[in-house]
mmCIF file of C-alpha atoms in Angstrom:
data_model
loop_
_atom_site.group_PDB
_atom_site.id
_atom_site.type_symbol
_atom_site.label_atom_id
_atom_site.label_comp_id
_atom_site.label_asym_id
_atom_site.label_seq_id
_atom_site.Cartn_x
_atom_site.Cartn_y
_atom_site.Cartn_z
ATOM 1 C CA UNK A 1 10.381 3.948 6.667
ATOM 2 C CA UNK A 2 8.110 6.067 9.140
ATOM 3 C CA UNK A 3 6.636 4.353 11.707
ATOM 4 C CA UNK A 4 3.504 4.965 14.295
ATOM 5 C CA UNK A 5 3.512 8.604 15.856
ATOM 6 C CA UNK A 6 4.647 9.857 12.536
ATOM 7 C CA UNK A 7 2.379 7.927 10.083
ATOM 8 C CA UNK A 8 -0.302 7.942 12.443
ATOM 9 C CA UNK A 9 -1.014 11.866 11.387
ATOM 10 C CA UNK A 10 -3.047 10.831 8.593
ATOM 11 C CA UNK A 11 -5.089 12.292 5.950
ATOM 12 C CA UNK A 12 -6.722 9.633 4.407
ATOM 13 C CA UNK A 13 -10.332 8.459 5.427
ATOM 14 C CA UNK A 14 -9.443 5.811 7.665
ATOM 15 C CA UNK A 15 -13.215 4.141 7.351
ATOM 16 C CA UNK A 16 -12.643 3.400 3.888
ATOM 17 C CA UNK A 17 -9.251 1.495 4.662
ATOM 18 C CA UNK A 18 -9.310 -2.470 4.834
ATOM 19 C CA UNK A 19 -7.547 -3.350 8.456
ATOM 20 C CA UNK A 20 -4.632 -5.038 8.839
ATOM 21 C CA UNK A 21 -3.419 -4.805 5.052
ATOM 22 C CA UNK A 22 -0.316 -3.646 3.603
ATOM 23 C CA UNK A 23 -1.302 -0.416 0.499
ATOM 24 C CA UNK A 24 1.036 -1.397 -2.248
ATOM 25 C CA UNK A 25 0.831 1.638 -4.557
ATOM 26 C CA UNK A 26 1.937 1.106 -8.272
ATOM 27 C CA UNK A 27 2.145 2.487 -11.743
ATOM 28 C CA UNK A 28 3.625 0.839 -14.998
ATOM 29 C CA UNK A 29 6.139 3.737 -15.288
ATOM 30 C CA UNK A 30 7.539 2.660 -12.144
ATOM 31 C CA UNK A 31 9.860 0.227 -12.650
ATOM 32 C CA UNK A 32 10.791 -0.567 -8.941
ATOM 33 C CA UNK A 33 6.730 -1.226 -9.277
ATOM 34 C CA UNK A 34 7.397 -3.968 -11.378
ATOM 35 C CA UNK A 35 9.761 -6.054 -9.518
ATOM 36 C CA UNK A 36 7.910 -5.629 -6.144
ATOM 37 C CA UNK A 37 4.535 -7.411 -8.233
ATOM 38 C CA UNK A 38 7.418 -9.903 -9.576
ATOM 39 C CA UNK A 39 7.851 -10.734 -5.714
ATOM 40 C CA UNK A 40 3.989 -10.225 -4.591
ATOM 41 C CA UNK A 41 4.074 -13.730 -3.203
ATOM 42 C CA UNK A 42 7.104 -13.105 -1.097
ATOM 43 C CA UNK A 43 5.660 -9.669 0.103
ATOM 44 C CA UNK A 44 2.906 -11.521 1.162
ATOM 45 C CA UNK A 45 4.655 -14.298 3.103
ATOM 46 C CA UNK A 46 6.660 -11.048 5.091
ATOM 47 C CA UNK A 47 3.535 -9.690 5.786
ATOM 48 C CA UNK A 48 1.457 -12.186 7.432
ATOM 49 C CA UNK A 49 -0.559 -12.183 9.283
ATOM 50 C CA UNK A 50 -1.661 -8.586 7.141
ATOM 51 C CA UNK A 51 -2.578 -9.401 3.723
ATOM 52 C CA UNK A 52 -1.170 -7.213 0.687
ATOM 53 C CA UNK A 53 -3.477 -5.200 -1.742
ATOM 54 C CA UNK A 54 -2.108 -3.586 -5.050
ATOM 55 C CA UNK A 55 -3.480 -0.298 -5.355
ATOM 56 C CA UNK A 56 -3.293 1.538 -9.153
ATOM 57 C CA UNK A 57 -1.710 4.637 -8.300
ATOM 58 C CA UNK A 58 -3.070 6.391 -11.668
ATOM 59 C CA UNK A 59 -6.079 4.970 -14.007
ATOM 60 C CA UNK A 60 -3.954 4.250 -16.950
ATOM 61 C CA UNK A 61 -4.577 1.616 -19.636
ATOM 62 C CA UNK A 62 -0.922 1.110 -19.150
ATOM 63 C CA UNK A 63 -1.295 0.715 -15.249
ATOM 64 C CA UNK A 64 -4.486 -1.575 -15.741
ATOM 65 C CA UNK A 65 -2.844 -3.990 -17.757
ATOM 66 C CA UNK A 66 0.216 -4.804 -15.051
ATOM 67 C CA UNK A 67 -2.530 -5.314 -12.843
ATOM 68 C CA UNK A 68 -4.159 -8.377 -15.116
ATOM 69 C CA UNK A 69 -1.241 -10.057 -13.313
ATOM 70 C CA UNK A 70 -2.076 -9.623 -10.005
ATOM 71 C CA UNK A 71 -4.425 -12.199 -8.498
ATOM 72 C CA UNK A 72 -7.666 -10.826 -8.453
ATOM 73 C CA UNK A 73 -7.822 -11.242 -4.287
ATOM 74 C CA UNK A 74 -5.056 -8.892 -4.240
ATOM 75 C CA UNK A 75 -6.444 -5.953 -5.763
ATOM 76 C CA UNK A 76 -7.853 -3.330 -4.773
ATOM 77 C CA UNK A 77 -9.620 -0.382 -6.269
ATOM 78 C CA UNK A 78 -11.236 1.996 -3.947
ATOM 79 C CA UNK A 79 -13.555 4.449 -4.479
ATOM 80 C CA UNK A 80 -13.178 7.867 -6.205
ATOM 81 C CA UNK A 81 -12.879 9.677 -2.549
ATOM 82 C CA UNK A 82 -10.887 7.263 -1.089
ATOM 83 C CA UNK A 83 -8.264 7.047 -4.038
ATOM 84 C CA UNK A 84 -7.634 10.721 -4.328
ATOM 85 C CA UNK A 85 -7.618 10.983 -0.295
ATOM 86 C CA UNK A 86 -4.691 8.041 -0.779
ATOM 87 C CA UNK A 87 -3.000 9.480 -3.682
ATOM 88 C CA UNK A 88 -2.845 12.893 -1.612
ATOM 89 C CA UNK A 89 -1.595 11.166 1.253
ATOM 90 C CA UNK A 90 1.490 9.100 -1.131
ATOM 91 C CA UNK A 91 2.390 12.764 -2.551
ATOM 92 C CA UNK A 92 2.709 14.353 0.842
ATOM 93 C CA UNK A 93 4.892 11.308 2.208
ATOM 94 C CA UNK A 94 6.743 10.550 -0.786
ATOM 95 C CA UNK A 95 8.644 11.879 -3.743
ATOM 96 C CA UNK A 96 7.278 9.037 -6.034
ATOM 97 C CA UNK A 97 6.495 5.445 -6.421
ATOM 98 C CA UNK A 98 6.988 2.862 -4.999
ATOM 99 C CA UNK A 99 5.384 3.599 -1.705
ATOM 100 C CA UNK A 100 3.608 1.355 0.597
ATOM 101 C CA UNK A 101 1.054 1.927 3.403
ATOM 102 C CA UNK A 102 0.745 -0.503 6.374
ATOM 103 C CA UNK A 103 -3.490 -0.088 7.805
ATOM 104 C CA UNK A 104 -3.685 -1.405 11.299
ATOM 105 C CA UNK A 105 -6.777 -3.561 12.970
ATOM 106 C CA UNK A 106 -8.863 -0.230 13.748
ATOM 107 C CA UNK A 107 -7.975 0.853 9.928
ATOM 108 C CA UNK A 108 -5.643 3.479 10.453
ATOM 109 C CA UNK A 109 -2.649 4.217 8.825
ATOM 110 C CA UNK A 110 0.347 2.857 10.964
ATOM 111 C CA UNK A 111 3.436 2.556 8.979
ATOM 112 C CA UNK A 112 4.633 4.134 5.715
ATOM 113 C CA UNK A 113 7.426 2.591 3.734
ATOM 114 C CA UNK A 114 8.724 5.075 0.352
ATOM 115 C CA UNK A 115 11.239 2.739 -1.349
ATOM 116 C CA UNK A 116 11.038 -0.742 -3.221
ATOM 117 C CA UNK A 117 9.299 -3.320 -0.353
ATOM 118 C CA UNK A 118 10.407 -6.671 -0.256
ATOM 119 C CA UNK A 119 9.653 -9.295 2.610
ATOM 120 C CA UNK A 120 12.304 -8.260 5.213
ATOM 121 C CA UNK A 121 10.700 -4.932 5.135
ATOM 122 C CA UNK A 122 6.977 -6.230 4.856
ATOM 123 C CA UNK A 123 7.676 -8.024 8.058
ATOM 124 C CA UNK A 124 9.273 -5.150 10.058
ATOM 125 C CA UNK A 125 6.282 -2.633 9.316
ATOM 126 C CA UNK A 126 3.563 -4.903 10.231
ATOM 127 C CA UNK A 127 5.739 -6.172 13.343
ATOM 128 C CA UNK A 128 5.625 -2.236 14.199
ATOM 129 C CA UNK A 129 2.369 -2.022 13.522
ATOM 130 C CA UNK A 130 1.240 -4.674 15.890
ATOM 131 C CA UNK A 131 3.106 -3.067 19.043
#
């Protein structure tokens, strides 16, 4: 998990980021992916008071259809420039999926998390976050 002075050197366009929100990136060849969406409701509960928004890493048919399962309130699909700024930024942080970006209340990156999230962890990056 990286936290504050080291996620804070962002790339991605932080005016395009909804505040206070944990960035849950995932693709259907990501397993790990699958189980954190099996636990979305937990996630969520960790979170609080940030909200959690499923983010399609890649615009597969594959990827589109594990999203039908996600409540519609919990994803998100930003725009063109946004999405490859965000991709960028989950290659340069991470090896792979499953990542997870925490956006603070002035919509800046804050917290970075590059392994399976569960609610333990959603709870210490937005309690990091908050400092």
């Amino acid at each position: 998990m990286l936290f504050l002075g080291e996620a804070r050197a962002q790339s991605a366009d932080s005016a395009h980021l909804p505040p206070e929100t944990i960035l849950l990136f995932v693709a259907s060849w990501c397993a790990p992916c699958h189980g954190e969406l099996a636990q979305l409701s937990e996630i969520g509960r960790g979170a609080q008071p940030y909200r959690i928004l499923v983010v399609p890493f890649d615009d597969s048919r594959a990827t589109r259809a594990m999203l039908n399962a996600v409540p519609a309130a919990q994803r998100w699909q930003p725009d063109r420039a946004t999405q490859r700024s965000l991709a960028a930024e989950v290659e340069r942080r991470s090896a792979g999926l499953p990542f997870s970006l925490v956006i603070d209340r002035d919509a800046r990156i804050c917290a970075a998390h590059a392994e399976a999230l569960d609610a333990a962890k959603a709870a210490a990056m937005v309690s990091a976050c908050r400092r």
